[in-house]
């Protein structure tokens, strides 16, 4: 039962009890007055001890002193003296008699007759009935007034509660208007105060949550190395251009840090991150004086810049400025190249795949032009494949001219009984003597089925290097692509040329990527078998990334496995990597395979890997790559 109904019930009971109490008092008063009136009558009737007259005469005599409701005299002998007045039944309109039940009747026997009377109760009832009526009127009026006042107060109270309830229901809408304290006076004041405190605290909490959410969003969608937006933001942005209904145009620039893999290999991952950060600074400085621009890092070494509302011709200013900054950076670090850029125009409705393909082609052309070069390509010019064709010509040219340089990076054995080798790292340059990005050269060679010719050139130049430079001693490792190793004609060619240089063959270790070798275990086993016949060794590099079955060990039987550098990175903190390396070392030792850890850049990593009993260590902390000059 609610407060309102409870209060009404209590008020009704209280006023009912008061009315009942008033009635009880008045009823007792009526009974007392009735007894007095009856006593007076009895005293008076005793003065008439004997009566020998008519009943009417008796009535006339007694009515002077009393009022009778009923009077009846019955003579015992003479009925002519009988007299009756009034009625024993009370009048129907006598409401007072119904309220107060008082009996004022008496029977008196005389010598000649019998007298029965009932006194009129009006004089007895009227005062008490009037008092009861007045009191009841006051009580009912007070009750009605209180009920009306309570109803009004409840309406006001209900409006205040409704205001509080409505305010609370709007909190999920993040509506934080100030509380009207005037609506919560008296006992409701704590509610208003509590709501105001709740409002303030919720607002502070939501502001803090929004701030933290913005920070998390920024962290999630901002590349920590460059400070640019991530690939997810790039996808959203290019999709908005594709679906835009309003006119948009501008240029899209792809900047490729093609030297990232080389820098990571030569100088370590920290140097690679520093290189990307400074490249991002060059990009940021170049766009600072242009219109609205958006910068993204969409992969490890690729950046994308959207510059709104400029044409391809106007965009050349940005490319020139960018090249100046890149040249300055290259000069300060004494490096040959920093990055290459390709620019294409875009407009609303541009197809993302076609646009990025065109931009990638433009970058490919720029890479063949030399260090820090750029290239602009018109959309729908009909030359979308010219960049790739240009690469085909460039690779064919460097193979014919044997445009290759070698770096060397030693591998440190973990004990004196283990015979390890030094790795030769191939670097390529174009007809103008400018370096070409190694990763791109190899990727383009595989795309155009030129990897076999490129690998043949690498092998012949390595044999030439070792033949003409007797001071280079010990085993050396060279990289060849998996697509070449899996081709029977290349395997036969390699076996034939190594057979003619047995002494050199015994010093060679061919490094092949694990993921490529696993595509065809039968061909991989055939390659390893044929190379072993001429005395050369096989090393599987980047081991562990695509490894799905230890069947690879049993089927291929390489001489070395080079763990991917990700297993060395912070291995002192990564128990999963420790477990994996320990398991690989245990299995490899059982079947006579040497395990080499790569990407070792810290002393802590070196100590942990030595404790895990790897056979060799390679990385920036062990030794930096050095240039090897080929004797002409």
XYZ file of C-alpha atoms in Angstrom:
632
model
C 0.000 0.000 0.000
C 1.353 3.391 -1.006
C 2.045 6.351 1.261
C -0.985 8.278 -0.011
C -3.485 5.471 0.641
C -1.880 4.652 3.974
C -2.181 8.255 5.118
C -5.834 8.429 3.987
C -6.614 5.229 5.874
C -4.918 6.496 9.038
C -6.732 9.845 8.760
C -10.058 8.076 8.271
C -9.466 5.845 11.292
C -8.429 8.817 13.471
C -11.464 10.900 12.548
C -13.711 7.836 12.846
C -12.434 7.196 16.348
C -12.887 10.880 17.286
C -16.482 10.810 15.971
C -17.164 7.584 17.813
C -15.709 9.010 21.008
C -17.846 12.137 20.695
C -20.937 10.013 20.129
C -20.114 7.881 23.169
C -19.783 10.941 25.390
C -23.036 12.450 24.145
C -24.845 9.137 24.437
C -23.738 8.808 28.059
C -24.915 12.377 28.635
C -28.292 11.517 27.085
C -28.648 8.459 29.325
C -27.823 10.537 32.403
C -30.321 13.223 31.418
C -32.933 10.535 30.761
C -32.420 9.062 34.214
C -32.795 12.526 35.772
C -36.000 13.194 33.813
C -37.410 9.796 34.792
C -36.455 10.356 38.438
C -38.246 13.735 38.429
C -41.311 12.099 36.956
C -41.332 9.351 39.590
C -40.975 11.911 42.333
C -43.873 13.862 40.867
C -46.139 10.862 40.322
C -45.753 9.858 43.925
C -47.540 13.056 44.900
C -50.540 11.552 43.211
C -50.796 8.548 45.425
C -54.431 7.752 44.615
C -56.511 8.770 41.634
C -60.325 8.415 41.370
C -61.099 10.616 38.391
C -61.044 10.321 34.625
C -57.915 9.632 32.662
C -58.235 12.853 30.639
C -58.297 14.940 33.837
C -55.173 13.112 34.986
C -53.460 13.879 31.672
C -54.413 17.564 31.891
C -52.953 17.742 35.356
C -49.688 15.924 34.579
C -49.051 17.520 31.146
C -48.544 20.801 32.895
C -45.364 19.407 34.413
C -44.169 16.923 31.735
C -44.379 16.313 28.010
C -45.505 12.865 27.001
C -44.868 10.864 23.879
C -47.455 8.374 25.079
C -50.037 8.606 27.891
C -52.684 5.958 28.673
C -54.931 5.627 31.704
C -57.095 2.464 32.007
C -59.870 2.516 34.640
C -60.474 -0.825 36.226
C -64.278 -0.448 36.450
C -65.480 2.379 34.226
C -64.195 2.452 30.682
C -65.549 5.956 30.254
C -62.687 7.226 32.353
C -60.119 5.607 30.034
C -57.806 8.049 28.136
C -55.015 7.547 25.572
C -52.683 10.170 24.055
C -49.844 9.737 21.591
C -48.165 6.525 20.455
C -45.553 4.170 21.755
C -43.885 4.229 18.312
C -41.453 7.070 17.777
C -42.019 9.332 14.790
C -40.177 8.333 11.612
C -38.542 11.778 11.362
C -37.198 11.636 14.893
C -33.531 11.091 13.851
C -32.262 11.939 17.316
C -34.152 9.047 18.862
C -32.517 6.688 16.348
C -29.088 7.996 17.257
C -29.587 7.934 21.020
C -31.589 5.009 22.326
C -33.100 6.228 25.628
C -36.239 4.739 27.282
C -38.333 7.093 29.517
C -41.362 4.863 30.074
C -43.119 4.057 33.378
C -46.179 2.103 34.538
C -48.135 3.262 37.658
C -51.033 1.382 39.311
C -53.741 3.319 41.124
C -56.651 2.109 43.258
C -59.107 2.499 40.388
C -56.872 2.115 37.431
C -53.496 1.716 35.723
C -51.284 4.476 34.168
C -48.634 3.823 31.445
C -46.561 6.698 30.122
C -43.517 7.365 27.965
C -41.948 10.765 28.458
C -41.093 12.890 25.444
C -37.299 12.669 24.829
C -36.995 15.925 22.907
C -35.824 17.946 25.860
C -33.294 15.255 26.713
C -31.999 14.524 23.209
C -31.914 17.967 21.616
C -28.889 19.420 23.491
C -26.763 16.296 22.996
C -27.859 15.823 19.417
C -27.011 19.451 18.631
C -23.629 19.068 20.278
C -22.992 15.838 18.370
C -24.102 17.427 15.127
C -21.806 20.424 15.605
C -18.854 18.272 16.613
C -19.407 15.852 13.732
C -19.683 18.778 11.312
C -16.390 20.174 12.591
C -14.680 16.784 12.383
C -15.960 16.081 8.872
C -14.959 19.586 7.747
C -11.508 19.121 9.271
C -11.223 15.683 7.645
C -12.227 17.042 4.212
C -9.895 20.013 4.593
C -7.004 17.774 5.585
C -7.708 15.430 2.718
C -7.792 18.298 0.241
C -4.581 19.728 1.679
C -2.951 16.292 1.565
C -4.078 15.832 -2.061
C -2.587 19.189 -3.028
C 0.654 18.406 -1.197
C 0.802 14.981 -2.810
C 0.351 16.555 -6.246
C 3.223 18.933 -5.552
C 5.281 16.075 -4.133
C 4.428 13.899 -7.133
C 5.522 16.633 -9.549
C 8.850 16.864 -7.743
C 9.274 13.107 -7.859
C 8.309 13.086 -11.548
C 10.912 15.779 -12.178
C 13.547 13.666 -10.414
C 12.449 10.538 -12.316
C 12.490 12.370 -15.650
C 15.936 13.741 -14.863
C 17.215 10.249 -14.055
C 15.717 8.803 -17.275
C 17.639 11.420 -19.300
C 20.974 10.513 -17.726
C 21.541 7.687 -20.282
C 21.091 10.372 -22.982
C 24.117 12.100 -21.415
C 21.946 15.128 -20.658
C 23.538 16.840 -17.672
C 21.499 20.028 -17.124
C 21.877 21.580 -13.676
C 19.415 20.376 -11.026
C 16.677 22.866 -10.016
C 17.289 22.784 -6.266
C 14.102 24.796 -5.633
C 12.111 21.719 -6.607
C 13.505 19.771 -3.678
C 12.716 21.733 -0.493
C 12.393 20.280 2.983
C 12.722 16.525 3.295
C 13.345 16.217 -0.452
C 16.461 18.371 -0.209
C 18.794 15.312 0.203
C 17.396 13.880 -3.051
C 18.179 17.081 -4.937
C 21.628 17.224 -3.390
C 22.278 13.553 -4.233
C 21.146 14.071 -7.849
C 23.394 17.098 -8.191
C 26.373 15.145 -6.819
C 25.496 12.224 -9.121
C 25.261 14.586 -12.089
C 28.649 16.133 -11.334
C 30.354 12.792 -10.720
C 28.841 11.188 -13.832
C 29.891 14.145 -15.945
C 33.430 13.945 -14.593
C 33.511 10.170 -15.101
C 32.189 10.415 -18.660
C 34.640 13.190 -19.478
C 37.439 10.984 -18.176
C 36.118 7.975 -20.110
C 35.829 10.045 -23.291
C 39.365 11.280 -22.801
C 40.654 7.759 -22.240
C 38.614 6.482 -25.201
C 40.037 9.218 -27.424
C 43.511 8.264 -26.252
C 42.850 4.567 -26.922
C 41.379 5.385 -30.331
C 44.383 7.515 -31.097
C 46.672 4.696 -29.979
C 44.738 2.110 -31.970
C 44.591 4.159 -35.148
C 47.897 6.013 -34.944
C 51.158 4.417 -35.934
C 53.588 4.832 -32.998
C 56.678 5.060 -35.197
C 55.579 7.679 -37.743
C 52.708 9.355 -35.910
C 50.525 8.893 -39.013
C 47.142 7.187 -39.118
C 47.057 3.413 -39.590
C 45.836 1.235 -42.437
C 42.347 1.001 -40.914
C 41.953 4.771 -41.120
C 43.325 4.699 -44.654
C 40.696 2.146 -45.680
C 37.945 4.327 -44.180
C 39.270 7.439 -45.907
C 39.601 5.933 -49.372
C 36.154 4.357 -48.992
C 34.682 7.764 -48.153
C 36.169 9.126 -51.380
C 34.751 6.200 -53.338
C 31.241 6.677 -51.916
C 31.239 10.479 -51.846
C 28.336 12.226 -53.599
C 30.039 15.621 -53.563
C 32.815 16.781 -55.866
C 36.283 15.799 -54.634
C 39.635 15.763 -56.335
C 43.303 15.798 -55.449
C 46.390 13.621 -55.634
C 47.355 10.392 -53.908
C 51.039 9.850 -53.150
C 52.597 6.526 -52.195
C 56.003 6.857 -50.523
C 57.883 3.574 -50.258
C 60.680 3.153 -47.751
C 62.347 0.509 -49.853
C 65.506 0.502 -47.739
C 63.734 -0.611 -44.548
C 64.596 -4.302 -44.921
C 68.221 -3.438 -45.699
C 68.530 -1.092 -42.717
C 66.930 -3.635 -40.390
C 69.379 -6.252 -41.603
C 72.435 -4.016 -41.578
C 71.822 -1.893 -38.503
C 68.984 -3.496 -36.544
C 65.289 -2.836 -35.894
C 65.901 0.229 -33.737
C 67.700 1.886 -36.627
C 64.826 0.835 -38.897
C 62.280 2.554 -36.663
C 64.439 5.657 -36.495
C 64.674 5.632 -40.296
C 60.862 5.427 -40.640
C 60.381 8.203 -38.084
C 62.718 10.552 -39.938
C 61.116 9.656 -43.259
C 57.722 10.560 -41.745
C 59.231 13.888 -40.669
C 60.338 14.561 -44.242
C 56.798 13.827 -45.478
C 55.248 16.002 -42.772
C 57.509 18.947 -43.609
C 56.759 18.575 -47.317
C 52.966 18.818 -46.900
C 53.044 21.587 -44.296
C 52.665 24.381 -46.874
C 50.023 22.647 -48.989
C 46.273 22.376 -48.604
C 44.369 19.830 -46.576
C 46.297 16.577 -46.446
C 45.967 13.173 -44.773
C 48.936 10.905 -44.039
C 48.799 7.147 -43.412
C 51.246 4.313 -42.865
C 49.626 1.335 -44.581
C 52.397 -1.267 -44.249
C 55.862 -1.664 -42.799
C 57.494 0.546 -45.422
C 54.621 2.184 -47.357
C 53.110 5.593 -46.651
C 50.084 7.120 -48.389
C 49.344 10.851 -48.561
C 46.083 12.384 -49.799
C 46.379 16.058 -50.793
C 42.994 17.614 -51.505
C 42.137 20.023 -54.304
C 45.405 20.134 -56.208
C 46.152 18.852 -59.682
C 48.920 16.494 -60.746
C 50.973 19.416 -62.045
C 50.550 21.318 -58.794
C 51.483 18.175 -56.868
C 54.944 18.128 -58.435
C 55.880 20.935 -56.052
C 55.301 18.544 -53.152
C 57.392 15.818 -54.824
C 60.272 18.217 -55.483
C 60.168 19.412 -51.889
C 60.025 15.823 -50.625
C 63.017 14.822 -52.755
C 65.026 17.720 -51.327
C 64.314 16.585 -47.778
C 65.098 12.963 -48.667
C 68.389 13.955 -50.299
C 69.326 15.982 -47.226
C 68.512 13.040 -44.974
C 70.497 10.635 -47.205
C 73.468 12.998 -47.192
C 73.392 13.386 -43.397
C 73.370 9.605 -42.916
C 75.736 8.919 -45.823
C 73.238 6.497 -47.334
C 72.517 6.026 -51.012
C 68.740 6.143 -50.904
C 65.900 6.859 -48.504
C 62.596 6.353 -50.314
C 60.704 6.634 -53.601
C 57.374 8.289 -54.357
C 54.627 7.778 -56.901
C 51.780 10.248 -57.460
C 48.401 9.740 -59.169
C 45.253 11.892 -59.310
C 41.962 10.901 -57.675
C 38.380 12.118 -57.604
C 35.104 11.075 -56.017
C 34.033 7.619 -57.131
C 37.595 6.448 -57.813
C 37.954 2.681 -57.528
C 40.348 1.983 -54.609
C 41.997 -1.094 -56.160
C 42.623 0.604 -59.506
C 43.868 3.740 -57.784
C 46.341 1.873 -55.576
C 47.490 -0.285 -58.506
C 48.235 2.849 -60.482
C 50.079 4.406 -57.529
C 52.086 1.210 -56.965
C 53.090 1.226 -60.615
C 54.217 4.847 -60.310
C 56.396 3.932 -57.316
C 57.837 0.985 -59.217
C 58.882 3.326 -62.031
C 60.388 5.759 -59.508
C 62.462 2.964 -57.965
C 64.105 2.214 -61.307
C 65.106 5.874 -61.745
C 67.516 6.006 -58.850
C 67.702 7.092 -55.189
C 64.876 9.256 -53.834
C 63.231 9.652 -57.239
C 59.535 10.194 -57.841
C 57.210 9.548 -60.739
C 53.772 10.905 -61.668
C 51.269 8.835 -63.604
C 47.997 10.032 -65.129
C 44.918 8.000 -64.440
C 43.564 5.978 -67.362
C 46.610 6.865 -69.437
C 46.876 3.349 -70.860
C 50.311 2.936 -69.276
C 49.276 1.245 -66.066
C 51.751 -1.590 -66.656
C 54.652 0.620 -67.739
C 56.175 0.605 -64.250
C 56.288 -3.180 -64.171
C 57.636 -3.283 -67.736
C 60.259 -0.810 -66.684
C 61.255 -3.162 -63.880
C 61.555 -6.032 -66.306
C 63.926 -3.994 -68.453
C 65.857 -2.829 -65.391
C 66.322 -6.362 -63.997
C 67.310 -7.701 -67.388
C 69.864 -4.900 -67.655
C 71.400 -5.477 -64.214
C 71.659 -9.234 -64.924
C 73.450 -8.584 -68.219
C 75.765 -6.039 -66.663
C 76.144 -8.117 -63.495
C 75.364 -5.008 -61.442
C 75.765 -6.501 -57.980
C 77.621 -5.625 -54.807
C 78.146 -7.832 -51.783
C 77.990 -7.103 -48.087
C 79.138 -9.679 -45.568
C 77.810 -10.352 -42.076
C 79.478 -13.030 -39.958
C 77.674 -15.574 -37.801
C 79.228 -16.127 -34.399
C 79.523 -19.799 -33.312
C 78.465 -20.531 -29.748
C 81.261 -23.063 -29.235
C 84.622 -23.694 -30.822
C 83.649 -27.075 -32.217
C 80.897 -25.688 -34.439
C 81.767 -24.607 -37.972
C 79.567 -21.690 -39.021
C 79.771 -19.368 -42.033
C 79.511 -15.732 -43.016
C 76.507 -14.526 -45.003
C 76.904 -12.594 -48.254
C 74.151 -10.004 -48.819
C 73.512 -9.026 -52.444
C 72.793 -5.403 -53.346
C 71.879 -4.209 -56.862
C 72.342 -0.940 -58.781
C 71.118 0.420 -62.110
C 72.995 1.580 -65.191
C 73.693 4.948 -63.558
C 75.279 3.270 -60.564
C 72.366 4.136 -58.267
C 71.205 1.572 -55.753
C 67.961 -0.298 -56.358
C 65.778 -1.595 -53.491
C 66.807 -5.214 -53.003
C 63.424 -6.436 -51.798
C 61.673 -4.882 -54.785
C 64.213 -6.273 -57.253
C 63.706 -9.814 -55.945
C 59.904 -9.425 -55.839
C 59.771 -8.091 -59.418
C 62.124 -10.829 -60.612
C 59.748 -13.444 -59.205
C 56.746 -11.685 -60.757
C 58.298 -11.783 -64.238
C 59.810 -15.264 -63.886
C 63.290 -13.768 -63.928
C 64.321 -15.093 -60.502
C 66.254 -18.023 -62.030
C 68.381 -15.711 -64.171
C 68.907 -13.373 -61.226
C 69.930 -16.260 -58.949
C 72.278 -17.619 -61.614
C 73.964 -14.237 -61.765
C 74.301 -14.161 -57.974
C 75.819 -17.659 -57.899
C 78.307 -17.001 -60.721
C 79.370 -13.683 -59.162
C 79.850 -15.400 -55.794
C 82.029 -18.100 -57.370
C 83.977 -15.384 -59.138
C 84.380 -13.452 -55.881
C 85.734 -16.448 -53.978
C 87.992 -17.510 -56.869
C 89.554 -14.074 -57.340
C 89.834 -13.235 -53.646
C 91.740 -16.030 -51.841
C 91.859 -13.859 -48.708
C 88.163 -14.581 -48.218
C 88.288 -17.837 -46.301
C 85.761 -20.142 -44.671
C 82.216 -20.930 -45.646
C 79.937 -18.274 -47.106
C 76.176 -18.220 -47.413
C 74.232 -16.710 -50.296
C 70.484 -16.224 -50.704
C 68.585 -17.751 -53.602
C 64.839 -17.619 -54.080
C 62.611 -20.607 -53.356
C 60.945 -20.483 -56.814
C 64.378 -21.046 -58.384
C 65.329 -23.842 -56.001
C 62.115 -25.704 -56.772
C 62.788 -25.691 -60.552
C 64.551 -28.793 -61.885
C 66.377 -26.899 -64.624
C 67.909 -24.500 -62.066
C 68.854 -27.394 -59.789
C 70.604 -29.181 -62.646
C 72.386 -25.981 -63.714
C 73.529 -25.301 -60.155
C 74.745 -28.878 -59.676
C 76.639 -28.701 -62.954
C 78.439 -25.419 -62.218
C 79.266 -26.487 -58.653
C 80.672 -29.755 -59.976
C 83.150 -27.703 -61.960
C 84.166 -25.766 -58.827
C 84.235 -28.444 -56.156
C 86.505 -26.481 -53.830
C 84.258 -23.468 -53.975
C 81.116 -25.608 -53.707
C 82.358 -27.051 -50.400
C 82.453 -23.524 -49.012
C 78.948 -22.488 -50.112
C 75.786 -22.488 -48.035
C 72.581 -21.704 -49.937
C 69.993 -19.894 -47.835
C 66.357 -20.401 -48.873
C 63.174 -19.091 -47.281
C 61.249 -21.740 -45.330
C 57.771 -20.716 -46.491
C 58.767 -21.144 -50.129
C 60.391 -24.528 -49.529
C 57.289 -25.904 -47.819
C 55.154 -25.341 -50.892
C 56.678 -28.484 -52.445
C 58.462 -30.831 -50.057
C 59.342 -33.315 -52.804
C 61.113 -30.684 -54.934
C 62.736 -29.241 -51.814
C 64.111 -32.659 -50.884
C 65.358 -33.160 -54.455
C 67.168 -29.787 -54.392
C 68.850 -30.501 -51.034
C 69.910 -33.957 -52.183
C 71.489 -32.714 -55.419
C 73.320 -29.859 -53.687
C 74.663 -32.208 -51.038
C 76.105 -34.411 -53.802
C 78.449 -31.628 -54.863
C 79.479 -30.780 -51.306
C 77.461 -27.585 -50.719
C 75.223 -26.968 -47.714
C 71.638 -25.767 -47.280
C 70.281 -23.325 -44.711
C 66.563 -22.667 -44.233
C 66.089 -19.015 -43.248
C 63.205 -17.301 -41.440
C 62.417 -20.655 -39.912
C 59.344 -20.795 -37.666
C 56.974 -18.366 -39.376
C 55.234 -20.810 -41.707
C 56.238 -24.008 -39.928
C 53.255 -26.271 -39.471
C 54.761 -29.757 -39.245
C 58.014 -31.281 -38.064
C 57.727 -33.469 -41.117
C 59.804 -30.737 -42.805
C 62.844 -31.804 -40.772
C 62.548 -35.435 -41.786
C 61.730 -34.847 -45.470
C 64.185 -32.059 -46.375
C 67.109 -32.540 -43.946
C 68.825 -29.107 -44.302
C 72.232 -28.470 -42.750
C 71.262 -25.260 -40.962
C 68.057 -23.583 -39.882
C 68.059 -19.862 -39.233
C 65.305 -18.901 -36.813
C 63.216 -15.887 -37.751
C 64.413 -12.750 -35.976
C 61.063 -12.368 -34.188
C 62.036 -15.258 -31.897
C 65.154 -13.401 -30.735
C 63.399 -10.100 -30.093
C 62.988 -9.644 -26.325
C 63.274 -13.397 -25.796
C 64.320 -12.747 -22.199
C 60.718 -11.619 -21.555
C 58.871 -14.092 -23.798
C 58.522 -17.597 -22.376
C 56.686 -18.840 -25.475
C 59.673 -17.975 -27.670
C 62.009 -19.637 -25.175
C 59.926 -22.818 -25.291
C 59.815 -22.829 -29.105
C 63.579 -22.288 -29.474
C 64.356 -24.937 -26.861
C 62.100 -27.444 -28.653
C 63.610 -26.704 -32.086
C 67.171 -26.977 -30.737
C 66.385 -30.310 -29.077
C 64.871 -31.816 -32.235
C 67.565 -30.352 -34.520
C 70.394 -31.777 -32.424
C 68.860 -35.242 -32.563
C 69.086 -35.260 -36.383
C 72.300 -33.269 -36.783
C 70.957 -29.864 -37.896
C 72.625 -26.669 -36.636
C 70.371 -23.891 -35.323
C 71.284 -20.228 -35.880
C 69.473 -17.390 -34.116
C 69.138 -14.182 -36.164
C 68.221 -10.599 -35.292
C 70.250 -10.582 -32.050
C 70.435 -6.919 -31.054
C 70.874 -6.943 -27.276
C 73.220 -8.551 -24.793
C 70.289 -10.062 -22.874
C 69.077 -11.788 -26.051
C 72.554 -13.193 -26.681
C 72.838 -14.621 -23.168
C 69.412 -16.281 -23.255
C 69.985 -17.810 -26.709
C 73.368 -19.182 -25.633
C 71.693 -20.789 -22.617
C 69.166 -22.362 -24.983
C 72.144 -24.021 -26.769
C 71.742 -22.569 -30.236
C 74.782 -23.198 -32.444
C 75.244 -19.701 -33.877
C 74.230 -16.063 -33.447
C 73.733 -13.405 -36.102
C 72.593 -9.834 -35.720
C 73.530 -6.229 -35.189
C 74.829 -6.911 -31.656
C 77.127 -9.680 -32.971
C 78.544 -7.881 -36.021
C 77.520 -5.257 -38.559
C 77.520 -6.054 -42.292
C 80.562 -4.864 -44.189
C 81.004 -4.097 -47.869
C 82.870 -6.631 -50.010
C 84.462 -5.391 -53.208
C 84.485 -7.712 -56.210
C 87.812 -7.794 -58.047
C 87.235 -6.795 -61.643
